[in-house]
Amino acid sequence: AADGLDFRGLLYIGLMMTAEGPKVLEYNCRFGDPETQAVLPLLDGDLLELLNAAAHGDLSGRTLPWSGAAITVVMASQGYPVKPLIGKQITGLDVDALVFHAGTRRDGDAWITTGGRVLGVTGLGDTHAEARTRAYAAVEKIDFEGRQYRRDIGANVSRPELAGDADSPKNAGTAGLPPRQVGDADSPKNAGTAGLPPRQVGDADNPKNAGTAGLPPRQEQTR
């Protein structure tokens, strides 16, 4: 505005809840990925109408109606983000959740992995606990060789003041999900360690932005 320019469009701000309060990780003039997978399913309104109003610079007096809660868990390939394992068949996609495809392709009647971040699995519910249970129930049914995913997504959403305290037993996940772990629950070699950073900032395809021990960046999304 100071330069005589106006901004019309989408402004996405990535936040992380910490013990010191919310922190800004990044901002972009686009929808966030995988933030959008947890946000838009809760919108009780016409997205096209809102985008059109924004394009015409007329959002005054408008409110965004939201309902429910959502938790999105990203399923990634082994080796991501440096050298992901690809070409593996995905099974179990018929689940009670929203499944957003990323690094996938069709091969006849089958789905095959083609990249590092493979799927975003979003559970919906009236509460975050319900949404989290549905998200992880779906993730456990979806299978492909080398799958990995964080198991602490949304564990602290009801107690944001505890976020980041990996050593507190109160931060353990629900339904038997241990906090801050990566990978297939059935594979010990994929287990994470306490204190892994919950998200990484930047280009997911850039190796310098990789998380610890192959931890897929930017995965925890709740609203």
PDB file of C-alpha atoms in Angstrom:
ATOM      1  CA  ALA A   1       0.000   0.000   0.000  1.00  0.00           C
ATOM      2  CA  ALA A   2       2.864   2.379   0.784  1.00  0.00           C
ATOM      3  CA  ASP A   3       4.108   1.895  -2.781  1.00  0.00           C
ATOM      4  CA  GLY A   4       0.695   2.496  -4.289  1.00  0.00           C
ATOM      5  CA  LEU A   5       0.172  -1.191  -5.019  1.00  0.00           C
ATOM      6  CA  ASP A   6      -2.712  -3.327  -3.851  1.00  0.00           C
ATOM      7  CA  PHE A   7      -2.644  -7.059  -3.268  1.00  0.00           C
ATOM      8  CA  ARG A   8      -5.464  -9.215  -4.565  1.00  0.00           C
ATOM      9  CA  GLY A   9      -5.294 -12.922  -4.120  1.00  0.00           C
ATOM     10  CA  LEU A  10      -4.472 -15.542  -1.559  1.00  0.00           C
ATOM     11  CA  LEU A  11      -2.012 -14.951   1.265  1.00  0.00           C
ATOM     12  CA  TYR A  12      -1.054 -18.154   3.049  1.00  0.00           C
ATOM     13  CA  ILE A  13       0.777 -18.033   6.381  1.00  0.00           C
ATOM     14  CA  GLY A  14       2.324 -21.208   7.787  1.00  0.00           C
ATOM     15  CA  LEU A  15       2.234 -21.333  11.584  1.00  0.00           C
ATOM     16  CA  MET A  16       3.679 -23.621  14.233  1.00  0.00           C
ATOM     17  CA  MET A  17       2.414 -23.768  17.794  1.00  0.00           C
ATOM     18  CA  THR A  18       5.292 -23.704  20.289  1.00  0.00           C
ATOM     19  CA  ALA A  19       5.671 -23.421  24.054  1.00  0.00           C
ATOM     20  CA  GLU A  20       6.154 -19.678  23.488  1.00  0.00           C
ATOM     21  CA  GLY A  21       3.038 -19.363  21.359  1.00  0.00           C
ATOM     22  CA  PRO A  22       2.378 -19.428  17.582  1.00  0.00           C
ATOM     23  CA  LYS A  23       5.383 -18.826  15.308  1.00  0.00           C
ATOM     24  CA  VAL A  24       5.346 -17.856  11.616  1.00  0.00           C
ATOM     25  CA  LEU A  25       7.347 -20.291   9.481  1.00  0.00           C
ATOM     26  CA  GLU A  26       6.700 -18.843   6.044  1.00  0.00           C
ATOM     27  CA  TYR A  27       4.184 -17.025   3.909  1.00  0.00           C
ATOM     28  CA  ASN A  28       3.303 -17.375   0.244  1.00  0.00           C
ATOM     29  CA  CYS A  29       0.869 -15.923  -2.276  1.00  0.00           C
ATOM     30  CA  ARG A  30      -0.764 -19.291  -2.923  1.00  0.00           C
ATOM     31  CA  PHE A  31      -2.557 -22.120  -1.190  1.00  0.00           C
ATOM     32  CA  GLY A  32      -0.337 -24.030   1.207  1.00  0.00           C
ATOM     33  CA  ASP A  33       0.478 -27.697   0.711  1.00  0.00           C
ATOM     34  CA  PRO A  34      -0.570 -29.649   2.708  1.00  0.00           C
ATOM     35  CA  GLU A  35      -2.241 -26.883   4.722  1.00  0.00           C
ATOM     36  CA  THR A  36      -5.099 -26.573   2.237  1.00  0.00           C
ATOM     37  CA  GLN A  37      -6.048 -30.231   2.654  1.00  0.00           C
ATOM     38  CA  ALA A  38      -6.918 -29.524   6.294  1.00  0.00           C
ATOM     39  CA  VAL A  39      -8.531 -26.112   5.806  1.00  0.00           C
ATOM     40  CA  LEU A  40     -10.825 -26.178   2.775  1.00  0.00           C
ATOM     41  CA  PRO A  41     -12.833 -29.272   3.802  1.00  0.00           C
ATOM     42  CA  LEU A  42     -14.107 -27.206   6.746  1.00  0.00           C
ATOM     43  CA  LEU A  43     -15.353 -24.298   4.635  1.00  0.00           C
ATOM     44  CA  ASP A  44     -19.143 -24.042   4.643  1.00  0.00           C
ATOM     45  CA  GLY A  45     -19.416 -21.687   1.721  1.00  0.00           C
ATOM     46  CA  ASP A  46     -18.751 -21.079  -1.960  1.00  0.00           C
ATOM     47  CA  LEU A  47     -14.997 -20.910  -2.540  1.00  0.00           C
ATOM     48  CA  LEU A  48     -15.423 -19.604  -6.085  1.00  0.00           C
ATOM     49  CA  GLU A  49     -17.573 -16.751  -4.814  1.00  0.00           C
ATOM     50  CA  LEU A  50     -14.904 -15.801  -2.283  1.00  0.00           C
ATOM     51  CA  LEU A  51     -12.105 -15.936  -4.843  1.00  0.00           C
ATOM     52  CA  ASN A  52     -14.121 -13.828  -7.262  1.00  0.00           C
ATOM     53  CA  ALA A  53     -14.783 -11.244  -4.552  1.00  0.00           C
ATOM     54  CA  ALA A  54     -11.073 -11.143  -3.706  1.00  0.00           C
ATOM     55  CA  ALA A  55     -10.170 -10.650  -7.364  1.00  0.00           C
ATOM     56  CA  HIS A  56     -12.519  -7.656  -7.477  1.00  0.00           C
ATOM     57  CA  GLY A  57     -11.164  -6.240  -4.221  1.00  0.00           C
ATOM     58  CA  ASP A  58     -14.492  -6.534  -2.425  1.00  0.00           C
ATOM     59  CA  LEU A  59     -14.175  -8.687   0.698  1.00  0.00           C
ATOM     60  CA  SER A  60     -15.568  -6.094   3.102  1.00  0.00           C
ATOM     61  CA  GLY A  61     -18.277  -7.434   5.361  1.00  0.00           C
ATOM     62  CA  ARG A  62     -17.721 -11.045   4.332  1.00  0.00           C
ATOM     63  CA  THR A  63     -17.228 -13.805   6.853  1.00  0.00           C
ATOM     64  CA  LEU A  64     -15.912 -17.309   6.343  1.00  0.00           C
ATOM     65  CA  PRO A  65     -18.198 -19.972   7.816  1.00  0.00           C
ATOM     66  CA  TRP A  66     -16.299 -22.960   9.207  1.00  0.00           C
ATOM     67  CA  SER A  67     -17.478 -26.151  10.870  1.00  0.00           C
ATOM     68  CA  GLY A  68     -15.850 -29.199  12.398  1.00  0.00           C
ATOM     69  CA  ALA A  69     -12.190 -30.122  12.689  1.00  0.00           C
ATOM     70  CA  ALA A  70      -9.601 -31.697  10.394  1.00  0.00           C
ATOM     71  CA  ILE A  71      -6.249 -33.446  10.750  1.00  0.00           C
ATOM     72  CA  THR A  72      -4.025 -34.166   7.732  1.00  0.00           C
ATOM     73  CA  VAL A  73      -1.241 -36.750   7.798  1.00  0.00           C
ATOM     74  CA  VAL A  74       1.240 -36.848   4.908  1.00  0.00           C
ATOM     75  CA  MET A  75       2.393 -40.278   3.772  1.00  0.00           C
ATOM     76  CA  ALA A  76       5.825 -40.183   2.164  1.00  0.00           C
ATOM     77  CA  SER A  77       8.168 -42.615   0.446  1.00  0.00           C
ATOM     78  CA  GLN A  78      11.269 -44.106   2.001  1.00  0.00           C
ATOM     79  CA  GLY A  79      14.297 -41.971   1.177  1.00  0.00           C
ATOM     80  CA  TYR A  80      12.327 -38.736   0.824  1.00  0.00           C
ATOM     81  CA  PRO A  81      13.345 -35.990   0.181  1.00  0.00           C
ATOM     82  CA  VAL A  82      16.804 -36.925  -1.122  1.00  0.00           C
ATOM     83  CA  LYS A  83      16.093 -40.107  -3.103  1.00  0.00           C
ATOM     84  CA  PRO A  84      12.537 -41.375  -2.619  1.00  0.00           C
ATOM     85  CA  LEU A  85      11.609 -44.954  -3.397  1.00  0.00           C
ATOM     86  CA  ILE A  86       9.158 -44.863  -6.324  1.00  0.00           C
ATOM     87  CA  GLY A  87       7.255 -47.254  -8.568  1.00  0.00           C
ATOM     88  CA  LYS A  88       5.541 -49.066  -5.688  1.00  0.00           C
ATOM     89  CA  GLN A  89       1.869 -50.049  -5.751  1.00  0.00           C
ATOM     90  CA  ILE A  90      -0.472 -48.353  -3.282  1.00  0.00           C
ATOM     91  CA  THR A  91      -3.241 -50.408  -1.703  1.00  0.00           C
ATOM     92  CA  GLY A  92      -6.032 -49.757   0.798  1.00  0.00           C
ATOM     93  CA  LEU A  93      -7.191 -46.420  -0.606  1.00  0.00           C
ATOM     94  CA  ASP A  94     -10.863 -47.153   0.092  1.00  0.00           C
ATOM     95  CA  VAL A  95     -10.925 -45.503   3.520  1.00  0.00           C
ATOM     96  CA  ASP A  96     -13.214 -43.308   5.615  1.00  0.00           C
ATOM     97  CA  ALA A  97     -11.178 -40.158   4.993  1.00  0.00           C
ATOM     98  CA  LEU A  98     -10.269 -37.676   2.283  1.00  0.00           C
ATOM     99  CA  VAL A  99      -7.211 -38.844   0.334  1.00  0.00           C
ATOM    100  CA  PHE A 100      -5.322 -36.224  -1.679  1.00  0.00           C
ATOM    101  CA  HIS A 101      -2.892 -37.598  -4.255  1.00  0.00           C
ATOM    102  CA  ALA A 102       0.515 -36.001  -4.772  1.00  0.00           C
ATOM    103  CA  GLY A 103       3.330 -38.323  -5.870  1.00  0.00           C
ATOM    104  CA  THR A 104       1.126 -40.909  -7.585  1.00  0.00           C
ATOM    105  CA  ARG A 105       0.057 -42.096 -11.035  1.00  0.00           C
ATOM    106  CA  ARG A 106      -2.426 -44.566 -12.458  1.00  0.00           C
ATOM    107  CA  ASP A 107      -1.142 -47.820 -13.924  1.00  0.00           C
ATOM    108  CA  GLY A 108      -4.175 -49.649 -15.250  1.00  0.00           C
ATOM    109  CA  ASP A 109      -6.421 -50.173 -12.253  1.00  0.00           C
ATOM    110  CA  ALA A 110      -3.602 -49.592  -9.768  1.00  0.00           C
ATOM    111  CA  TRP A 111      -2.045 -46.521  -8.164  1.00  0.00           C
ATOM    112  CA  ILE A 112       1.763 -46.274  -8.166  1.00  0.00           C
ATOM    113  CA  THR A 113       4.110 -44.023  -6.175  1.00  0.00           C
ATOM    114  CA  THR A 114       6.034 -41.473  -8.244  1.00  0.00           C
ATOM    115  CA  GLY A 115       7.501 -39.067  -5.714  1.00  0.00           C
ATOM    116  CA  GLY A 116       8.445 -38.287  -2.148  1.00  0.00           C
ATOM    117  CA  ARG A 117       5.229 -36.911  -0.733  1.00  0.00           C
ATOM    118  CA  VAL A 118       2.745 -39.524  -1.896  1.00  0.00           C
ATOM    119  CA  LEU A 119      -0.600 -38.846  -0.199  1.00  0.00           C
ATOM    120  CA  GLY A 120      -2.265 -36.414   2.153  1.00  0.00           C
ATOM    121  CA  VAL A 121      -4.831 -38.215   4.305  1.00  0.00           C
ATOM    122  CA  THR A 122      -7.388 -35.947   5.992  1.00  0.00           C
ATOM    123  CA  GLY A 123      -9.661 -37.101   8.773  1.00  0.00           C
ATOM    124  CA  LEU A 124     -12.756 -35.029   9.580  1.00  0.00           C
ATOM    125  CA  GLY A 125     -14.782 -34.861  12.779  1.00  0.00           C
ATOM    126  CA  ASP A 126     -16.642 -32.672  15.207  1.00  0.00           C
ATOM    127  CA  THR A 127     -13.496 -32.475  17.351  1.00  0.00           C
ATOM    128  CA  HIS A 128      -9.772 -32.689  16.651  1.00  0.00           C
ATOM    129  CA  ALA A 129      -9.587 -35.944  18.611  1.00  0.00           C
ATOM    130  CA  GLU A 130     -12.245 -37.495  16.373  1.00  0.00           C
ATOM    131  CA  ALA A 131     -10.581 -36.168  13.219  1.00  0.00           C
ATOM    132  CA  ARG A 132      -7.196 -37.477  14.356  1.00  0.00           C
ATOM    133  CA  THR A 133      -8.569 -40.933  15.077  1.00  0.00           C
ATOM    134  CA  ARG A 134     -10.114 -41.112  11.602  1.00  0.00           C
ATOM    135  CA  ALA A 135      -6.976 -39.832   9.888  1.00  0.00           C
ATOM    136  CA  TYR A 136      -4.702 -42.398  11.506  1.00  0.00           C
ATOM    137  CA  ALA A 137      -7.224 -45.212  11.072  1.00  0.00           C
ATOM    138  CA  ALA A 138      -7.137 -44.477   7.336  1.00  0.00           C
ATOM    139  CA  VAL A 139      -3.342 -44.181   7.246  1.00  0.00           C
ATOM    140  CA  GLU A 140      -2.974 -47.596   8.869  1.00  0.00           C
ATOM    141  CA  LYS A 141      -5.073 -49.153   6.076  1.00  0.00           C
ATOM    142  CA  ILE A 142      -3.126 -47.541   3.224  1.00  0.00           C
ATOM    143  CA  ASP A 143       0.022 -49.424   2.329  1.00  0.00           C
ATOM    144  CA  PHE A 144       2.949 -49.189  -0.064  1.00  0.00           C
ATOM    145  CA  GLU A 145       6.536 -50.355   0.191  1.00  0.00           C
ATOM    146  CA  GLY A 146       8.707 -47.899   2.080  1.00  0.00           C
ATOM    147  CA  ARG A 147       5.833 -45.825   3.450  1.00  0.00           C
ATOM    148  CA  GLN A 148       6.654 -43.421   6.246  1.00  0.00           C
ATOM    149  CA  TYR A 149       4.650 -40.836   8.144  1.00  0.00           C
ATOM    150  CA  ARG A 150       4.692 -38.923  11.388  1.00  0.00           C
ATOM    151  CA  ARG A 151       2.674 -40.413  14.208  1.00  0.00           C
ATOM    152  CA  ASP A 152       2.307 -37.319  16.415  1.00  0.00           C
ATOM    153  CA  ILE A 153       0.221 -35.124  14.112  1.00  0.00           C
ATOM    154  CA  GLY A 154      -2.374 -33.256  16.153  1.00  0.00           C
ATOM    155  CA  ALA A 155      -1.259 -34.835  19.432  1.00  0.00           C
ATOM    156  CA  ASN A 156      -0.953 -31.437  21.112  1.00  0.00           C
ATOM    157  CA  VAL A 157      -3.742 -29.586  19.365  1.00  0.00           C
ATOM    158  CA  SER A 158      -5.965 -29.490  22.452  1.00  0.00           C
ATOM    159  CA  ARG A 159      -3.078 -28.261  24.626  1.00  0.00           C
ATOM    160  CA  PRO A 160      -1.117 -25.840  22.399  1.00  0.00           C
ATOM    161  CA  GLU A 161       0.824 -24.545  25.386  1.00  0.00           C
ATOM    162  CA  LEU A 162       2.514 -27.957  25.566  1.00  0.00           C
ATOM    163  CA  ALA A 163       3.625 -27.975  21.933  1.00  0.00           C
ATOM    164  CA  GLY A 164       7.319 -28.605  21.537  1.00  0.00           C
ATOM    165  CA  ASP A 165       7.759 -30.341  24.909  1.00  0.00           C
ATOM    166  CA  ALA A 166       8.748 -33.720  23.536  1.00  0.00           C
ATOM    167  CA  ASP A 167       9.809 -35.064  26.931  1.00  0.00           C
ATOM    168  CA  SER A 168       6.457 -34.599  28.643  1.00  0.00           C
ATOM    169  CA  PRO A 169       4.328 -37.771  28.958  1.00  0.00           C
ATOM    170  CA  LYS A 170       1.321 -35.492  28.688  1.00  0.00           C
ATOM    171  CA  ASN A 171       2.247 -34.960  25.053  1.00  0.00           C
ATOM    172  CA  ALA A 172       1.781 -38.583  24.082  1.00  0.00           C
ATOM    173  CA  GLY A 173      -0.596 -39.207  21.203  1.00  0.00           C
ATOM    174  CA  THR A 174      -4.055 -40.679  21.635  1.00  0.00           C
ATOM    175  CA  ALA A 175      -5.242 -44.164  20.738  1.00  0.00           C
ATOM    176  CA  GLY A 176      -1.813 -45.574  21.555  1.00  0.00           C
ATOM    177  CA  LEU A 177       0.057 -43.399  19.069  1.00  0.00           C
ATOM    178  CA  PRO A 178       3.465 -42.515  20.559  1.00  0.00           C
ATOM    179  CA  PRO A 179       4.645 -38.914  20.134  1.00  0.00           C
ATOM    180  CA  ARG A 180       7.179 -37.782  17.533  1.00  0.00           C
ATOM    181  CA  GLN A 181       7.738 -40.934  15.526  1.00  0.00           C
ATOM    182  CA  VAL A 182       8.311 -41.457  11.827  1.00  0.00           C
ATOM    183  CA  GLY A 183       7.478 -44.403   9.656  1.00  0.00           C
ATOM    184  CA  ASP A 184       5.562 -47.624   9.401  1.00  0.00           C
ATOM    185  CA  ALA A 185       4.515 -48.668  12.887  1.00  0.00           C
ATOM    186  CA  ASP A 186       5.365 -52.269  12.023  1.00  0.00           C
ATOM    187  CA  SER A 187       8.934 -51.491  11.002  1.00  0.00           C
ATOM    188  CA  PRO A 188      11.434 -50.737  13.820  1.00  0.00           C
ATOM    189  CA  LYS A 189      13.931 -49.329  11.346  1.00  0.00           C
ATOM    190  CA  ASN A 190      11.472 -46.565  10.501  1.00  0.00           C
ATOM    191  CA  ALA A 191      10.955 -45.451  14.088  1.00  0.00           C
ATOM    192  CA  GLY A 192      11.748 -41.831  14.803  1.00  0.00           C
ATOM    193  CA  THR A 193      13.405 -40.362  17.881  1.00  0.00           C
ATOM    194  CA  ALA A 194      12.149 -37.942  20.479  1.00  0.00           C
ATOM    195  CA  GLY A 195      12.722 -34.315  19.677  1.00  0.00           C
ATOM    196  CA  LEU A 196      12.417 -34.505  15.904  1.00  0.00           C
ATOM    197  CA  PRO A 197      11.286 -31.099  14.613  1.00  0.00           C
ATOM    198  CA  PRO A 198       7.571 -31.120  13.786  1.00  0.00           C
ATOM    199  CA  ARG A 199       7.959 -29.268  10.478  1.00  0.00           C
ATOM    200  CA  GLN A 200      10.613 -27.998   8.135  1.00  0.00           C
ATOM    201  CA  VAL A 201      10.366 -24.814   6.117  1.00  0.00           C
ATOM    202  CA  GLY A 202      10.881 -24.371   2.410  1.00  0.00           C
ATOM    203  CA  ASP A 203      10.880 -26.243  -0.857  1.00  0.00           C
ATOM    204  CA  ALA A 204       9.971 -29.845  -0.123  1.00  0.00           C
ATOM    205  CA  ASP A 205      11.996 -31.035  -3.111  1.00  0.00           C
ATOM    206  CA  ASN A 206      15.184 -29.277  -1.996  1.00  0.00           C
ATOM    207  CA  PRO A 207      17.518 -31.642  -0.089  1.00  0.00           C
ATOM    208  CA  LYS A 208      18.849 -28.795   2.050  1.00  0.00           C
ATOM    209  CA  ASN A 209      15.370 -28.496   3.570  1.00  0.00           C
ATOM    210  CA  ALA A 210      15.221 -32.139   4.536  1.00  0.00           C
ATOM    211  CA  GLY A 211      14.166 -33.076   8.042  1.00  0.00           C
ATOM    212  CA  THR A 212      16.182 -35.277  10.371  1.00  0.00           C
ATOM    213  CA  ALA A 213      16.643 -38.916   9.351  1.00  0.00           C
ATOM    214  CA  GLY A 214      14.496 -38.524   6.263  1.00  0.00           C
ATOM    215  CA  LEU A 215      11.635 -36.838   8.108  1.00  0.00           C
ATOM    216  CA  PRO A 216       9.243 -35.443   5.477  1.00  0.00           C
ATOM    217  CA  PRO A 217       8.990 -31.659   5.879  1.00  0.00           C
ATOM    218  CA  ARG A 218       5.834 -29.665   6.501  1.00  0.00           C
ATOM    219  CA  GLN A 219       3.387 -32.298   7.603  1.00  0.00           C
ATOM    220  CA  GLU A 220       1.408 -31.195  10.628  1.00  0.00           C
ATOM    221  CA  GLN A 221      -1.804 -29.460   9.607  1.00  0.00           C
ATOM    222  CA  THR A 222      -4.783 -28.843  11.797  1.00  0.00           C
ATOM    223  CA  ARG A 223      -7.523 -26.318  12.076  1.00  0.00           C
TER     224      ARG A 223
END
